[in-house]
Amino acid sequence: MFAALALLACSVVARAEAPPPGPLRHATLSFDSRYDRIHAPDGAHCLQNSALVGAEIETLLDTDLVVMAVTGDDYTSRWSSYHGLSDSDQTDPMALSLRQLYLERWLGPARVQAGSLAPIKGAASTSGLEDLGWIDGLRAQAEVASGLVLEGVGGSLADLDTPDLFLRQRSLNYGEL
Protein backbone atom coordinates (compact mmCIF):
# COMPACT_ATOMS: atom_id res chain seq x y z
CA MET A 1 0.00 0.00 0.00
CA PHE A 2 2.73 2.50 0.96
CA ALA A 3 4.76 1.56 -2.12
CA ALA A 4 1.71 2.26 -4.27
CA LEU A 5 1.23 5.70 -2.68
CA ALA A 6 4.91 6.51 -3.14
CA LEU A 7 4.59 5.59 -6.81
CA LEU A 8 1.62 7.95 -7.17
CA ALA A 9 3.67 10.90 -5.98
CA CYS A 10 6.31 10.34 -8.63
CA SER A 11 7.47 12.90 -11.13
CA VAL A 12 9.71 12.35 -14.10
CA VAL A 13 11.32 15.40 -15.69
CA ALA A 14 13.93 15.50 -18.44
CA ARG A 15 15.49 18.84 -19.34
CA ALA A 16 18.53 19.66 -21.43
CA GLU A 17 20.96 21.69 -19.29
CA ALA A 18 23.29 22.62 -22.16
CA PRO A 19 21.95 23.53 -25.59
CA PRO A 20 21.89 20.40 -27.71
CA PRO A 21 23.67 20.49 -31.09
CA GLY A 22 21.61 21.40 -34.13
CA PRO A 23 18.43 23.46 -34.35
CA LEU A 24 16.96 22.21 -31.05
CA ARG A 25 17.73 24.94 -28.48
CA HIS A 26 15.73 23.58 -25.54
CA ALA A 27 13.52 20.57 -24.83
CA THR A 28 11.35 19.59 -21.87
CA LEU A 29 9.53 16.36 -21.16
CA SER A 30 7.63 16.07 -17.88
CA PHE A 31 5.31 13.38 -16.51
CA ASP A 32 3.62 13.55 -13.10
CA SER A 33 1.20 11.29 -11.24
CA ARG A 34 -0.83 12.02 -8.12
CA TYR A 35 -3.62 10.78 -5.89
CA ASP A 36 -6.39 13.37 -5.62
CA ARG A 37 -9.49 13.69 -3.51
CA ILE A 38 -11.95 15.57 -5.66
CA HIS A 39 -14.06 18.15 -3.87
CA ALA A 40 -17.38 16.55 -4.61
CA PRO A 41 -20.37 15.81 -2.37
CA ASP A 42 -19.35 12.16 -2.16
CA GLY A 43 -15.64 12.94 -1.60
CA ALA A 44 -14.54 10.91 -4.64
CA HIS A 45 -10.91 9.83 -4.96
CA CYS A 46 -8.96 9.32 -8.18
CA LEU A 47 -5.53 8.80 -9.66
CA GLN A 48 -4.35 11.50 -12.06
CA ASN A 49 -1.56 11.99 -14.60
CA SER A 50 -0.05 15.04 -16.20
CA ALA A 51 2.31 15.27 -19.17
CA LEU A 52 4.11 18.21 -20.79
CA VAL A 53 6.23 18.27 -23.94
CA GLY A 54 7.97 21.49 -24.90
CA ALA A 55 10.66 22.59 -27.33
CA GLU A 56 12.38 25.64 -28.72
CA ILE A 57 13.66 25.12 -32.26
CA GLU A 58 15.83 27.46 -34.33
CA THR A 59 14.33 28.05 -37.78
CA LEU A 60 15.36 30.24 -40.67
CA LEU A 61 16.60 33.83 -40.24
CA ASP A 62 17.39 33.49 -36.51
CA THR A 63 13.73 32.96 -35.66
CA ASP A 64 12.78 30.37 -33.05
CA LEU A 65 9.69 28.15 -33.08
CA VAL A 66 8.40 27.54 -29.55
CA VAL A 67 5.97 24.69 -28.95
CA MET A 68 4.26 23.29 -25.84
CA ALA A 69 1.72 20.46 -25.58
CA VAL A 70 0.12 19.64 -22.21
CA THR A 71 -2.60 17.35 -20.86
CA GLY A 72 -5.66 18.79 -19.11
CA ASP A 73 -9.01 19.98 -20.36
CA ASP A 74 -8.98 23.75 -19.73
CA TYR A 75 -6.82 26.86 -19.30
CA THR A 76 -5.69 26.16 -15.73
CA SER A 77 -5.69 22.36 -15.66
CA ARG A 78 -2.90 19.98 -16.60
CA TRP A 79 -4.30 16.88 -14.86
CA SER A 80 -6.24 13.98 -16.39
CA SER A 81 -8.01 11.44 -14.17
CA TYR A 82 -7.06 8.00 -15.38
CA HIS A 83 -8.56 5.85 -12.64
CA GLY A 84 -11.49 6.54 -10.36
CA LEU A 85 -11.55 4.76 -7.02
CA SER A 86 -15.29 4.28 -6.81
CA ASP A 87 -17.77 2.52 -9.09
CA SER A 88 -19.38 5.76 -10.28
CA ASP A 89 -16.16 7.64 -11.16
CA GLN A 90 -15.63 8.68 -14.75
CA THR A 91 -12.15 8.91 -16.20
CA ASP A 92 -10.80 11.44 -18.70
CA PRO A 93 -8.76 10.50 -21.73
CA MET A 94 -5.15 11.61 -21.28
CA ALA A 95 -4.68 13.62 -24.46
CA LEU A 96 -1.96 16.17 -25.19
CA SER A 97 -3.27 19.48 -26.50
CA LEU A 98 -1.04 21.86 -28.41
CA ARG A 99 -1.56 24.96 -26.25
CA GLN A 100 1.34 27.17 -27.33
CA LEU A 101 2.92 27.48 -30.76
CA TYR A 102 4.64 30.71 -31.69
CA LEU A 103 7.53 32.30 -33.54
CA GLU A 104 10.04 34.41 -31.60
CA ARG A 105 12.64 36.77 -33.06
CA TRP A 106 15.21 38.95 -31.32
CA LEU A 107 16.16 42.15 -33.18
CA GLY A 108 19.01 43.52 -31.08
CA PRO A 109 17.45 44.63 -27.77
CA ALA A 110 13.90 43.99 -29.03
CA ARG A 111 11.91 40.76 -29.09
CA VAL A 112 8.78 39.96 -31.12
CA GLN A 113 6.55 36.90 -30.63
CA ALA A 114 3.53 35.92 -32.75
CA GLY A 115 1.15 32.97 -32.45
CA SER A 116 -0.35 31.16 -29.48
CA LEU A 117 1.89 32.70 -26.80
CA ALA A 118 2.87 31.78 -23.28
CA PRO A 119 1.01 34.20 -20.97
CA ILE A 120 4.03 34.62 -18.70
CA LYS A 121 6.27 37.41 -19.90
CA GLY A 122 10.07 37.58 -19.83
CA ALA A 123 11.42 39.12 -16.63
CA ALA A 124 8.28 39.64 -14.54
CA SER A 125 4.57 39.11 -14.97
CA THR A 126 1.82 40.94 -13.15
CA SER A 127 -1.05 39.44 -15.15
CA GLY A 128 -1.67 36.51 -12.77
CA LEU A 129 -2.33 34.20 -15.72
CA GLU A 130 -1.49 30.48 -15.58
CA ASP A 131 1.86 29.68 -17.24
CA LEU A 132 0.43 26.61 -19.02
CA GLY A 133 -2.28 28.74 -20.63
CA TRP A 134 -2.16 30.86 -23.77
CA ILE A 135 -2.74 34.24 -25.36
CA ASP A 136 -3.36 34.07 -29.11
CA GLY A 137 -1.74 37.17 -30.57
CA LEU A 138 1.40 39.29 -30.65
CA ARG A 139 3.96 40.37 -28.03
CA ALA A 140 6.64 43.03 -28.50
CA GLN A 141 9.33 43.87 -25.97
CA ALA A 142 12.16 46.38 -26.14
CA GLU A 143 14.76 47.82 -23.81
CA VAL A 144 14.07 51.56 -24.13
CA ALA A 145 16.72 52.72 -21.66
CA SER A 146 19.39 51.06 -19.57
CA GLY A 147 17.44 48.55 -17.45
CA LEU A 148 14.01 49.84 -18.55
CA VAL A 149 11.99 47.34 -20.59
CA LEU A 150 8.71 48.16 -22.31
CA GLU A 151 6.45 45.25 -23.28
CA GLY A 152 3.04 45.05 -24.91
CA VAL A 153 0.73 42.12 -25.67
CA GLY A 154 -2.43 42.11 -27.75
CA GLY A 155 -4.73 39.41 -29.01
CA SER A 156 -7.28 36.89 -27.82
CA LEU A 157 -7.78 35.29 -24.42
CA ALA A 158 -10.95 33.31 -25.07
CA ASP A 159 -12.44 29.81 -25.17
CA LEU A 160 -10.75 28.81 -21.90
CA ASP A 161 -12.28 25.32 -21.96
CA THR A 162 -10.58 24.46 -25.28
CA PRO A 163 -6.83 24.01 -24.80
CA ASP A 164 -6.18 22.80 -28.38
CA LEU A 165 -5.06 25.87 -30.34
CA PHE A 166 -6.55 24.50 -33.58
CA LEU A 167 -10.05 24.23 -32.03
CA ARG A 168 -10.20 27.48 -30.00
CA GLN A 169 -12.52 30.33 -30.93
CA ARG A 170 -10.80 33.72 -30.97
CA SER A 171 -11.87 37.31 -30.46
CA LEU A 172 -9.74 40.44 -30.13
CA ASN A 173 -10.31 40.99 -26.37
CA TYR A 174 -6.93 41.14 -24.62
CA GLY A 175 -4.28 43.83 -24.24
CA GLU A 176 -1.52 44.45 -21.73
CA LEU A 177 1.26 47.01 -21.48
PDB file of N, CA and C in Angstrom, residues 106-112 139-145 147-152:
ATOM      1  N   TRP A 106      14.499  37.860 -31.990  1.00  0.00           N
ATOM      2  CA  TRP A 106      15.207  38.953 -31.322  1.00  0.00           C
ATOM      3  C   TRP A 106      15.802  39.849 -32.403  1.00  0.00           C
ATOM      4  N   LEU A 107      15.599  41.152 -32.274  1.00  0.00           N
ATOM      5  CA  LEU A 107      16.156  42.153 -33.178  1.00  0.00           C
ATOM      6  C   LEU A 107      16.960  43.118 -32.316  1.00  0.00           C
ATOM      7  N   GLY A 108      18.202  42.738 -32.018  1.00  0.00           N
ATOM      8  CA  GLY A 108      19.007  43.518 -31.080  1.00  0.00           C
ATOM      9  C   GLY A 108      18.386  43.462 -29.703  1.00  0.00           C
ATOM     10  N   PRO A 109      18.043  44.626 -29.105  1.00  0.00           N
ATOM     11  CA  PRO A 109      17.448  44.626 -27.765  1.00  0.00           C
ATOM     12  C   PRO A 109      15.925  44.423 -27.772  1.00  0.00           C
ATOM     13  N   ALA A 110      15.354  44.161 -28.929  1.00  0.00           N
ATOM     14  CA  ALA A 110      13.897  43.994 -29.033  1.00  0.00           C
ATOM     15  C   ALA A 110      13.548  42.544 -29.358  1.00  0.00           C
ATOM     16  N   ARG A 111      12.403  42.112 -28.847  1.00  0.00           N
ATOM     17  CA  ARG A 111      11.906  40.761 -29.093  1.00  0.00           C
ATOM     18  C   ARG A 111      10.468  40.849 -29.585  1.00  0.00           C
ATOM     19  N   VAL A 112      10.141  40.038 -30.592  1.00  0.00           N
ATOM     20  CA  VAL A 112       8.785  39.963 -31.120  1.00  0.00           C
ATOM     21  C   VAL A 112       8.353  38.501 -31.104  1.00  0.00           C
ATOM     22  N   ARG A 139       3.255  39.739 -29.148  1.00  0.00           N
ATOM     23  CA  ARG A 139       3.958  40.371 -28.026  1.00  0.00           C
ATOM     24  C   ARG A 139       5.191  41.062 -28.584  1.00  0.00           C
ATOM     25  N   ALA A 140       5.434  42.289 -28.129  1.00  0.00           N
ATOM     26  CA  ALA A 140       6.641  43.033 -28.497  1.00  0.00           C
ATOM     27  C   ALA A 140       7.274  43.552 -27.214  1.00  0.00           C
ATOM     28  N   GLN A 141       8.582  43.438 -27.149  1.00  0.00           N
ATOM     29  CA  GLN A 141       9.326  43.870 -25.966  1.00  0.00           C
ATOM     30  C   GLN A 141      10.594  44.575 -26.437  1.00  0.00           C
ATOM     31  N   ALA A 142      10.940  45.656 -25.780  1.00  0.00           N
ATOM     32  CA  ALA A 142      12.159  46.378 -26.144  1.00  0.00           C
ATOM     33  C   ALA A 142      12.746  47.045 -24.908  1.00  0.00           C
ATOM     34  N   GLU A 143      14.073  47.074 -24.856  1.00  0.00           N
ATOM     35  CA  GLU A 143      14.764  47.821 -23.812  1.00  0.00           C
ATOM     36  C   GLU A 143      14.873  49.253 -24.310  1.00  0.00           C
ATOM     37  N   VAL A 144      14.132  50.175 -23.672  1.00  0.00           N
ATOM     38  CA  VAL A 144      14.070  51.564 -24.130  1.00  0.00           C
ATOM     39  C   VAL A 144      15.127  52.442 -23.473  1.00  0.00           C
ATOM     40  N   ALA A 145      15.626  52.033 -22.343  1.00  0.00           N
ATOM     41  CA  ALA A 145      16.717  52.723 -21.658  1.00  0.00           C
ATOM     42  C   ALA A 145      17.464  51.667 -20.855  1.00  0.00           C
ATOM     43  N   GLY A 147      18.201  49.216 -18.510  1.00  0.00           N
ATOM     44  CA  GLY A 147      17.442  48.552 -17.453  1.00  0.00           C
ATOM     45  C   GLY A 147      15.942  48.767 -17.508  1.00  0.00           C
ATOM     46  N   LEU A 148      15.438  49.580 -18.432  1.00  0.00           N
ATOM     47  CA  LEU A 148      14.006  49.837 -18.550  1.00  0.00           C
ATOM     48  C   LEU A 148      13.463  49.102 -19.768  1.00  0.00           C
ATOM     49  N   VAL A 149      12.548  48.163 -19.526  1.00  0.00           N
ATOM     50  CA  VAL A 149      11.987  47.340 -20.594  1.00  0.00           C
ATOM     51  C   VAL A 149      10.516  47.668 -20.752  1.00  0.00           C
ATOM     52  N   LEU A 150      10.104  47.901 -21.979  1.00  0.00           N
ATOM     53  CA  LEU A 150       8.712  48.161 -22.309  1.00  0.00           C
ATOM     54  C   LEU A 150       8.189  46.945 -23.068  1.00  0.00           C
ATOM     55  N   GLU A 151       7.011  46.442 -22.650  1.00  0.00           N
ATOM     56  CA  GLU A 151       6.453  45.254 -23.276  1.00  0.00           C
ATOM     57  C   GLU A 151       4.956  45.434 -23.468  1.00  0.00           C
ATOM     58  N   GLY A 152       4.458  44.994 -24.620  1.00  0.00           N
ATOM     59  CA  GLY A 152       3.037  45.049 -24.906  1.00  0.00           C
ATOM     60  C   GLY A 152       2.567  43.743 -25.515  1.00  0.00           C
TER      61      GLY A 152
END
